[in-house]
XYZ file of C-alpha atoms in Angstrom:
364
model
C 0.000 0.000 0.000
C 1.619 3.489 -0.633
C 2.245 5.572 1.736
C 0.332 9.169 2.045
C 3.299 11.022 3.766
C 7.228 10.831 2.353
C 9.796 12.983 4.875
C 6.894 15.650 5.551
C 5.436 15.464 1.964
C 1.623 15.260 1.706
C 0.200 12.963 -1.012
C -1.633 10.122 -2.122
C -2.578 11.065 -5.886
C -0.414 9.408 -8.863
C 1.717 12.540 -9.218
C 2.861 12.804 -5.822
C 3.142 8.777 -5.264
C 5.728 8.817 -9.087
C 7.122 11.897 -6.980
C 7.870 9.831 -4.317
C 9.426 7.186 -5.999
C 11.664 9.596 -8.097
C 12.946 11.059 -4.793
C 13.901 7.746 -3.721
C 16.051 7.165 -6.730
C 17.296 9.937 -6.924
C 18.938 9.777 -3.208
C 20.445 6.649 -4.423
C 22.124 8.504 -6.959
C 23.875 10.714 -4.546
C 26.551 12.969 -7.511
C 24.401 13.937 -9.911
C 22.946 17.434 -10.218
C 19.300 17.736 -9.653
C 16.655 20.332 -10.785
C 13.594 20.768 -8.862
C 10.765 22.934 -10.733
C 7.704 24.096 -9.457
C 5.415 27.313 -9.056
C 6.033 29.004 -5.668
C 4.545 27.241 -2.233
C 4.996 23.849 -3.719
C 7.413 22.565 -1.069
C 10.571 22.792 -3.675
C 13.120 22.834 -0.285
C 10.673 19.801 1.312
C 11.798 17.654 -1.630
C 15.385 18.570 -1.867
C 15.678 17.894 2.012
C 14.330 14.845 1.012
C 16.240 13.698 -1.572
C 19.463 14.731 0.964
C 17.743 12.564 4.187
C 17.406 9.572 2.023
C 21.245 9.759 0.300
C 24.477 8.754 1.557
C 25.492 12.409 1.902
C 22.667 12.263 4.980
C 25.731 12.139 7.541
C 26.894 15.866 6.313
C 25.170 19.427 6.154
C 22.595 19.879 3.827
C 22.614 24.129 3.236
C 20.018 26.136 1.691
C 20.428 29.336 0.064
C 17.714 31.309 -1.339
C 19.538 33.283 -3.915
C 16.339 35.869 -4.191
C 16.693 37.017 -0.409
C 20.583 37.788 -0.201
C 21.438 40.686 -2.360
C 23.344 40.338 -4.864
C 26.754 41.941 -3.307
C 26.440 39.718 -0.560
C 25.625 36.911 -2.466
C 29.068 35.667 -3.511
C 31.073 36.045 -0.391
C 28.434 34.026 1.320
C 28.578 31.108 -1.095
C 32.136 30.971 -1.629
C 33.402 33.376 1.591
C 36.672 35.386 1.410
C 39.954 36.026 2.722
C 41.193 38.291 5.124
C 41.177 42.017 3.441
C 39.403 40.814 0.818
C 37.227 43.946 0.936
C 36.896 46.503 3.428
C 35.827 44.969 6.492
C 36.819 41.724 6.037
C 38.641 41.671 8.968
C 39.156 37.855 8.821
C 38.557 34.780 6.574
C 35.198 33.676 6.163
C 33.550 30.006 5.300
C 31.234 30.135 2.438
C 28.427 27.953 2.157
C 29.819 25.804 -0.486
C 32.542 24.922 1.702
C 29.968 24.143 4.316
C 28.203 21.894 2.594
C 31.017 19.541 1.920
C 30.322 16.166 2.064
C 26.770 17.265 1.935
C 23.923 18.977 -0.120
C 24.158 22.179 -1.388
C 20.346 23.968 -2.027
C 20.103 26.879 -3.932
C 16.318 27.994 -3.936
C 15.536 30.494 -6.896
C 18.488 30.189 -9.141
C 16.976 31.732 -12.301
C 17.979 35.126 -9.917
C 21.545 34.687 -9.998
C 23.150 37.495 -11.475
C 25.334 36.018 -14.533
C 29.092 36.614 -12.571
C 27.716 33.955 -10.282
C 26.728 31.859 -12.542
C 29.740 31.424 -13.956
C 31.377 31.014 -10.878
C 28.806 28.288 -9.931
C 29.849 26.366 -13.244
C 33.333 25.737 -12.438
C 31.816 24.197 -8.997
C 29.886 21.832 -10.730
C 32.444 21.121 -13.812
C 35.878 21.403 -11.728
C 34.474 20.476 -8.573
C 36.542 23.487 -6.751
C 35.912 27.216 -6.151
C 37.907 30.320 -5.313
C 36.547 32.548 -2.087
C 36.448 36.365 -2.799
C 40.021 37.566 -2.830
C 41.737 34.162 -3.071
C 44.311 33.072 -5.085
C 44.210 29.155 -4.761
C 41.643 26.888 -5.727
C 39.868 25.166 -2.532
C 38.080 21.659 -3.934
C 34.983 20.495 -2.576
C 32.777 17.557 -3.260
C 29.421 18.787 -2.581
C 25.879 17.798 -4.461
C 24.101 20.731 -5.980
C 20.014 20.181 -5.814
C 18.894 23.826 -7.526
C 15.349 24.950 -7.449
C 13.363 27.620 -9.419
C 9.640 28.691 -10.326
C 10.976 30.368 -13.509
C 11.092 28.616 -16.985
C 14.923 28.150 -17.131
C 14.884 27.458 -20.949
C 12.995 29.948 -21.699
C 15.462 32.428 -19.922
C 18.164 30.719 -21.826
C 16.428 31.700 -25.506
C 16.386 35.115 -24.319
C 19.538 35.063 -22.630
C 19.126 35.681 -19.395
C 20.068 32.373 -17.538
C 23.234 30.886 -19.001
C 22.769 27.876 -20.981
C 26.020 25.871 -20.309
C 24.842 26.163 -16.772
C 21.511 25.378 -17.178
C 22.114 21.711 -18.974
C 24.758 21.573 -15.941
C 21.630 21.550 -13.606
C 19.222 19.799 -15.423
C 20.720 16.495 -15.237
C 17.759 14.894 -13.287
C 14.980 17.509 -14.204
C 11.821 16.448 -11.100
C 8.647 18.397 -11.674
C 6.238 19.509 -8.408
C 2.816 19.856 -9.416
C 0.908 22.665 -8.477
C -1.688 21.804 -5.975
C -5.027 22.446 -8.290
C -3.334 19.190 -10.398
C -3.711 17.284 -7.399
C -7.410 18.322 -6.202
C -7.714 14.913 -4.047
C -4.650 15.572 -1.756
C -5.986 18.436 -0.332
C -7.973 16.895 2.044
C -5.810 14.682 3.447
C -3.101 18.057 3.580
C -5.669 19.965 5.384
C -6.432 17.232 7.867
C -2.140 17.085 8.346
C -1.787 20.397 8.900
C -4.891 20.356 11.412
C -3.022 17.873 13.687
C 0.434 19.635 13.002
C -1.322 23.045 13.636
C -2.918 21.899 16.609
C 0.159 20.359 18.345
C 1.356 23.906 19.587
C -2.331 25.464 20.163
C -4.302 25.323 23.472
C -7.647 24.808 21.436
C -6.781 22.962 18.415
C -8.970 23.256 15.342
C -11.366 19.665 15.333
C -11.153 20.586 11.448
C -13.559 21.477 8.303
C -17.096 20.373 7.727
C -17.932 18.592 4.598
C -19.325 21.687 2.632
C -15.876 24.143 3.731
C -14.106 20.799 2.397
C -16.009 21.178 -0.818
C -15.503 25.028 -1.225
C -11.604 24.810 -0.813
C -11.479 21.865 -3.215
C -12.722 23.688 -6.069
C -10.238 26.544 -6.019
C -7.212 27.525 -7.530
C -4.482 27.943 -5.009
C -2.330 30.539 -6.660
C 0.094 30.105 -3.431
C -0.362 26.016 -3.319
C -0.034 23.907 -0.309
C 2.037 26.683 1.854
C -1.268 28.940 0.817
C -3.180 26.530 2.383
C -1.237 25.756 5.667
C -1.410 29.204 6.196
C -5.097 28.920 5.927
C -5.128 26.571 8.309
C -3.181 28.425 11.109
C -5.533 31.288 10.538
C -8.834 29.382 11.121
C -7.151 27.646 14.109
C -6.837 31.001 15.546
C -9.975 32.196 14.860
C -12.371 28.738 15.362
C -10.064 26.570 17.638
C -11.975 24.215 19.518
C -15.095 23.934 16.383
C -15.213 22.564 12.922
C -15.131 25.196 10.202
C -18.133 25.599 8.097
C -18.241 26.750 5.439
C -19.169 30.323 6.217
C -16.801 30.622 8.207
C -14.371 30.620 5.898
C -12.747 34.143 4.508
C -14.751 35.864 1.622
C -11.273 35.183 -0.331
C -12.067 31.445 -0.214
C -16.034 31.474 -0.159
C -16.005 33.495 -3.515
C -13.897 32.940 -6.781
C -15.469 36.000 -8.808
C -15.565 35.190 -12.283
C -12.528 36.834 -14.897
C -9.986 37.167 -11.715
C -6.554 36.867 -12.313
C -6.430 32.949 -12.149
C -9.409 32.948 -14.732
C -7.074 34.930 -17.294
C -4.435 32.769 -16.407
C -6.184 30.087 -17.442
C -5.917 28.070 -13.821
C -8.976 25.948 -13.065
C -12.076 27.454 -10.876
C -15.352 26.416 -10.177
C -17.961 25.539 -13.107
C -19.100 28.800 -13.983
C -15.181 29.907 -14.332
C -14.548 26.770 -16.479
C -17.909 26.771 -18.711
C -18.211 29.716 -21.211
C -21.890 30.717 -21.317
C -23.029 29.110 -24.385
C -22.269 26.117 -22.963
C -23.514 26.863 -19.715
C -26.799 28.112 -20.797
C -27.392 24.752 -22.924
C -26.386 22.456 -19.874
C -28.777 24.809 -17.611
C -31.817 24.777 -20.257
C -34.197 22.898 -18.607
C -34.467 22.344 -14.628
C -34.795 18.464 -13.031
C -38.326 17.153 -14.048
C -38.527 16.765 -10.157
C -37.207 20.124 -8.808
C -39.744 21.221 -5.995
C -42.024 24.553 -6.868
C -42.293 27.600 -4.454
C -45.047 25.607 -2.797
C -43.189 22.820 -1.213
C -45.315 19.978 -0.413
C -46.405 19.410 3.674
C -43.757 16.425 4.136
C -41.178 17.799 2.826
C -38.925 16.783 -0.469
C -37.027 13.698 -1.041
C -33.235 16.241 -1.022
C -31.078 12.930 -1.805
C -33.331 11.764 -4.902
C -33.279 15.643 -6.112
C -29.684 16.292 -5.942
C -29.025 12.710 -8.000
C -31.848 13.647 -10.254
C -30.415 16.554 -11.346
C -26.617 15.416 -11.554
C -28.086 12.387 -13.705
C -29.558 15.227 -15.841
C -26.295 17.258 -16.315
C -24.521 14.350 -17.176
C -26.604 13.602 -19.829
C -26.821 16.647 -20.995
C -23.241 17.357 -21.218
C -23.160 13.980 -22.807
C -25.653 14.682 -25.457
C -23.649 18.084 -26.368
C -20.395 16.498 -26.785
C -22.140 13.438 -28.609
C -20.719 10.982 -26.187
C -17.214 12.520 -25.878
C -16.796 11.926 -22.561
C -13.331 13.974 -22.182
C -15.339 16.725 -23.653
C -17.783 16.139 -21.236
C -15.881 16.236 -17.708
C -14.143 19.323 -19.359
C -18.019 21.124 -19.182
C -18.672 19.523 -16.001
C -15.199 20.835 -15.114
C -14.992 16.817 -13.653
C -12.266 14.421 -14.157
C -12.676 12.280 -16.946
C -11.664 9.320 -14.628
C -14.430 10.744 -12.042
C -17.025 11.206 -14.673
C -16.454 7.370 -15.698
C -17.357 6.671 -12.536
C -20.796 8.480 -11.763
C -21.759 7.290 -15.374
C -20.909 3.480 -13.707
C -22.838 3.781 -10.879
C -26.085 5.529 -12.583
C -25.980 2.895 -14.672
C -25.851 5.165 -17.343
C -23.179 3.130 -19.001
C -25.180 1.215 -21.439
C -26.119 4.603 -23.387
C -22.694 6.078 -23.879
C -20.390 2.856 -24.416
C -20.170 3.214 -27.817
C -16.686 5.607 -28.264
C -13.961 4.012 -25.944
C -13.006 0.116 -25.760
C -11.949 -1.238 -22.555
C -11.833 2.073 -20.988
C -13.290 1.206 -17.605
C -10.029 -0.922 -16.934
């Protein structure tokens, strides 16, 4: 059975558990340069911590530099250091990172921001395996691993020659991809209910955690700031609700609402149905309301809610089916569903027998 959690890492869907498994061999493969990409909030230093716990280098230092928050004058003396009167001030000789890491990992968060002198500099680390600290003379070796991260397009910097390209194929020996956390929809319940318990472990009133319909809400959006987005969310409703569930209206009008044409929309990220469906096609699925759907005057004992609800997905299914002829990609993209999840709901409303006729053995 595969696990759900890998050295702090949150997932059970595919891409996460072929994650997993490419950390793992990766580790074993302790010398050879590795390139972690991913949009920002992803948990790009979780994996290369990883990748360093799980390696024979595990013994030594594993050192992260984010070369976005050191400016870029202090940026080389603290990854290679410097001699006594290198500069004024340097009163003494200083250890750069690089050396630090010796024997170990060296993680450098953000390298598409390296200014191009460092880049260069970084090279003949990775090709000569030695460097030069800021005012030496002699070349100090070092055997250290290089794991570089980014949430820039690298090659595309390269074309328009901004990142430089000897050093890019340099780093992009093992290329690992983190997908953003609206790939991985079904993970995020199981991340919220982690970072409940981890959340909780330092409160006086931990959170008990969401109700189904706040589940449902944060599902459907498109977590522009992925999984560290959504830990922070956490913290903040553990504040604010620690000792209840969280319903869904208690949840911030950021996260209740996804107003049509934001940002994301234009981006072209996935929202909620009405985001996803243009009108036309909205309008046709919405034509006609459930044969069954209760008038203003509801009847003394009440509807049947259950039988209403599966009434009416039955009917959008269909529909959406009948627009896209059977097409049943076509038709999970206007029910903004998972093709995989659509096959399933067509299973169980035995709705299979009507719209078997474009796919063979797809239900394997």
């Amino acid at each position: 059975m595969a696990s759900d959690e890998f050295c702090g890492i949150i997932g059970r869907s595919p891409a996460m558990q072929r994650l997993f498994k490419l950390i793992g061999k990766l580790a074993d493969d302790e010398g050879s340069t590795v390139l972690i990409q991913g949009e920002s909030g992803t948990g790009k230093e979780l994996v290369a911590k990883a990748i360093h716990a799980h390696s024979a280098r595990s013994e030594h230092h594993f050192v992260p530099v984010n070369c976005a928050a050191i400016p870029d004058d202090l940026l080389e003396s603290e990854l290679f250091g410097y001699t006594k009167g290198a500069f004024t001030g340097a009163t003494g000789p200083k250890i750069g990172r690089i050396e630090y890491a010796n024997g170990g990992s060296l993680f450098l968060d953000e390298i598409g921001d390296m200014k191009p002198v460092l880049q260069a500099k970084l090279l003949r680390v990775l090709q000569e395996r030695e460097f030069e600290p800021v005012g030496g003379l002699k070349p100090i070796p070092v055997d250290v691993r290089v794991i570089a991260a980014t949430h820039c397009n690298l090659e595309q910097m390269v074309a328009e020659g901004k990142f430089r390209e000897d050093l890019y194929y340099r780093l992009n020996v093992i290329p690992l991809s983190i997908p953003p956390l609206r790939e991985r929809v079904e993970d995020i319940p199981l991340l919220i209910d982690y970072f409940v318990r981890l959340v909780g472990k330092t409160k006086k009133n931990p959170l008990l955690g969401f109700e189904q319909d706040a589940m449902q809400t944060l599902t459907a959006l498109p977590w522009r700031g992925n999984v560290r987005e959504l830990e922070n969310l956490v913290q903040h409703m553990t504040i604010l609700y620690g000792g209840a569930m969280v319903r869904q209206h208690d949840l911030p009008e950021k996260y209740r609402l996804t107003p049509v044409g934001d940002e994301q929309g234009k981006n072209g990220s996935p929202q909620r149905l009405n985001d996803e469906i243009n009108r036309p096609e909205q309008l046709l699925l919405f034509s006609s309301a459930p044969a069954s759907a209760p008038t203003e005057t509801w009847p003394e004992q009440g509807i049947d809610f259950n039988s209403l609800v599966n009434d009416f997905e039955t009917q959008l299914i269909t529909q959406a089916l009948k627009l896209t002829q059977g097409n049943k990609k076509e038709a999970a993209r206007l029910l903004n569903l998972k093709r995989t999840t659509l096959l399933e709901k067509i299973k169980k409303k035995d709705l299979f027998a009507n719209w078997a006729e474009d796919e063979e053995g797809e239900w394997g």
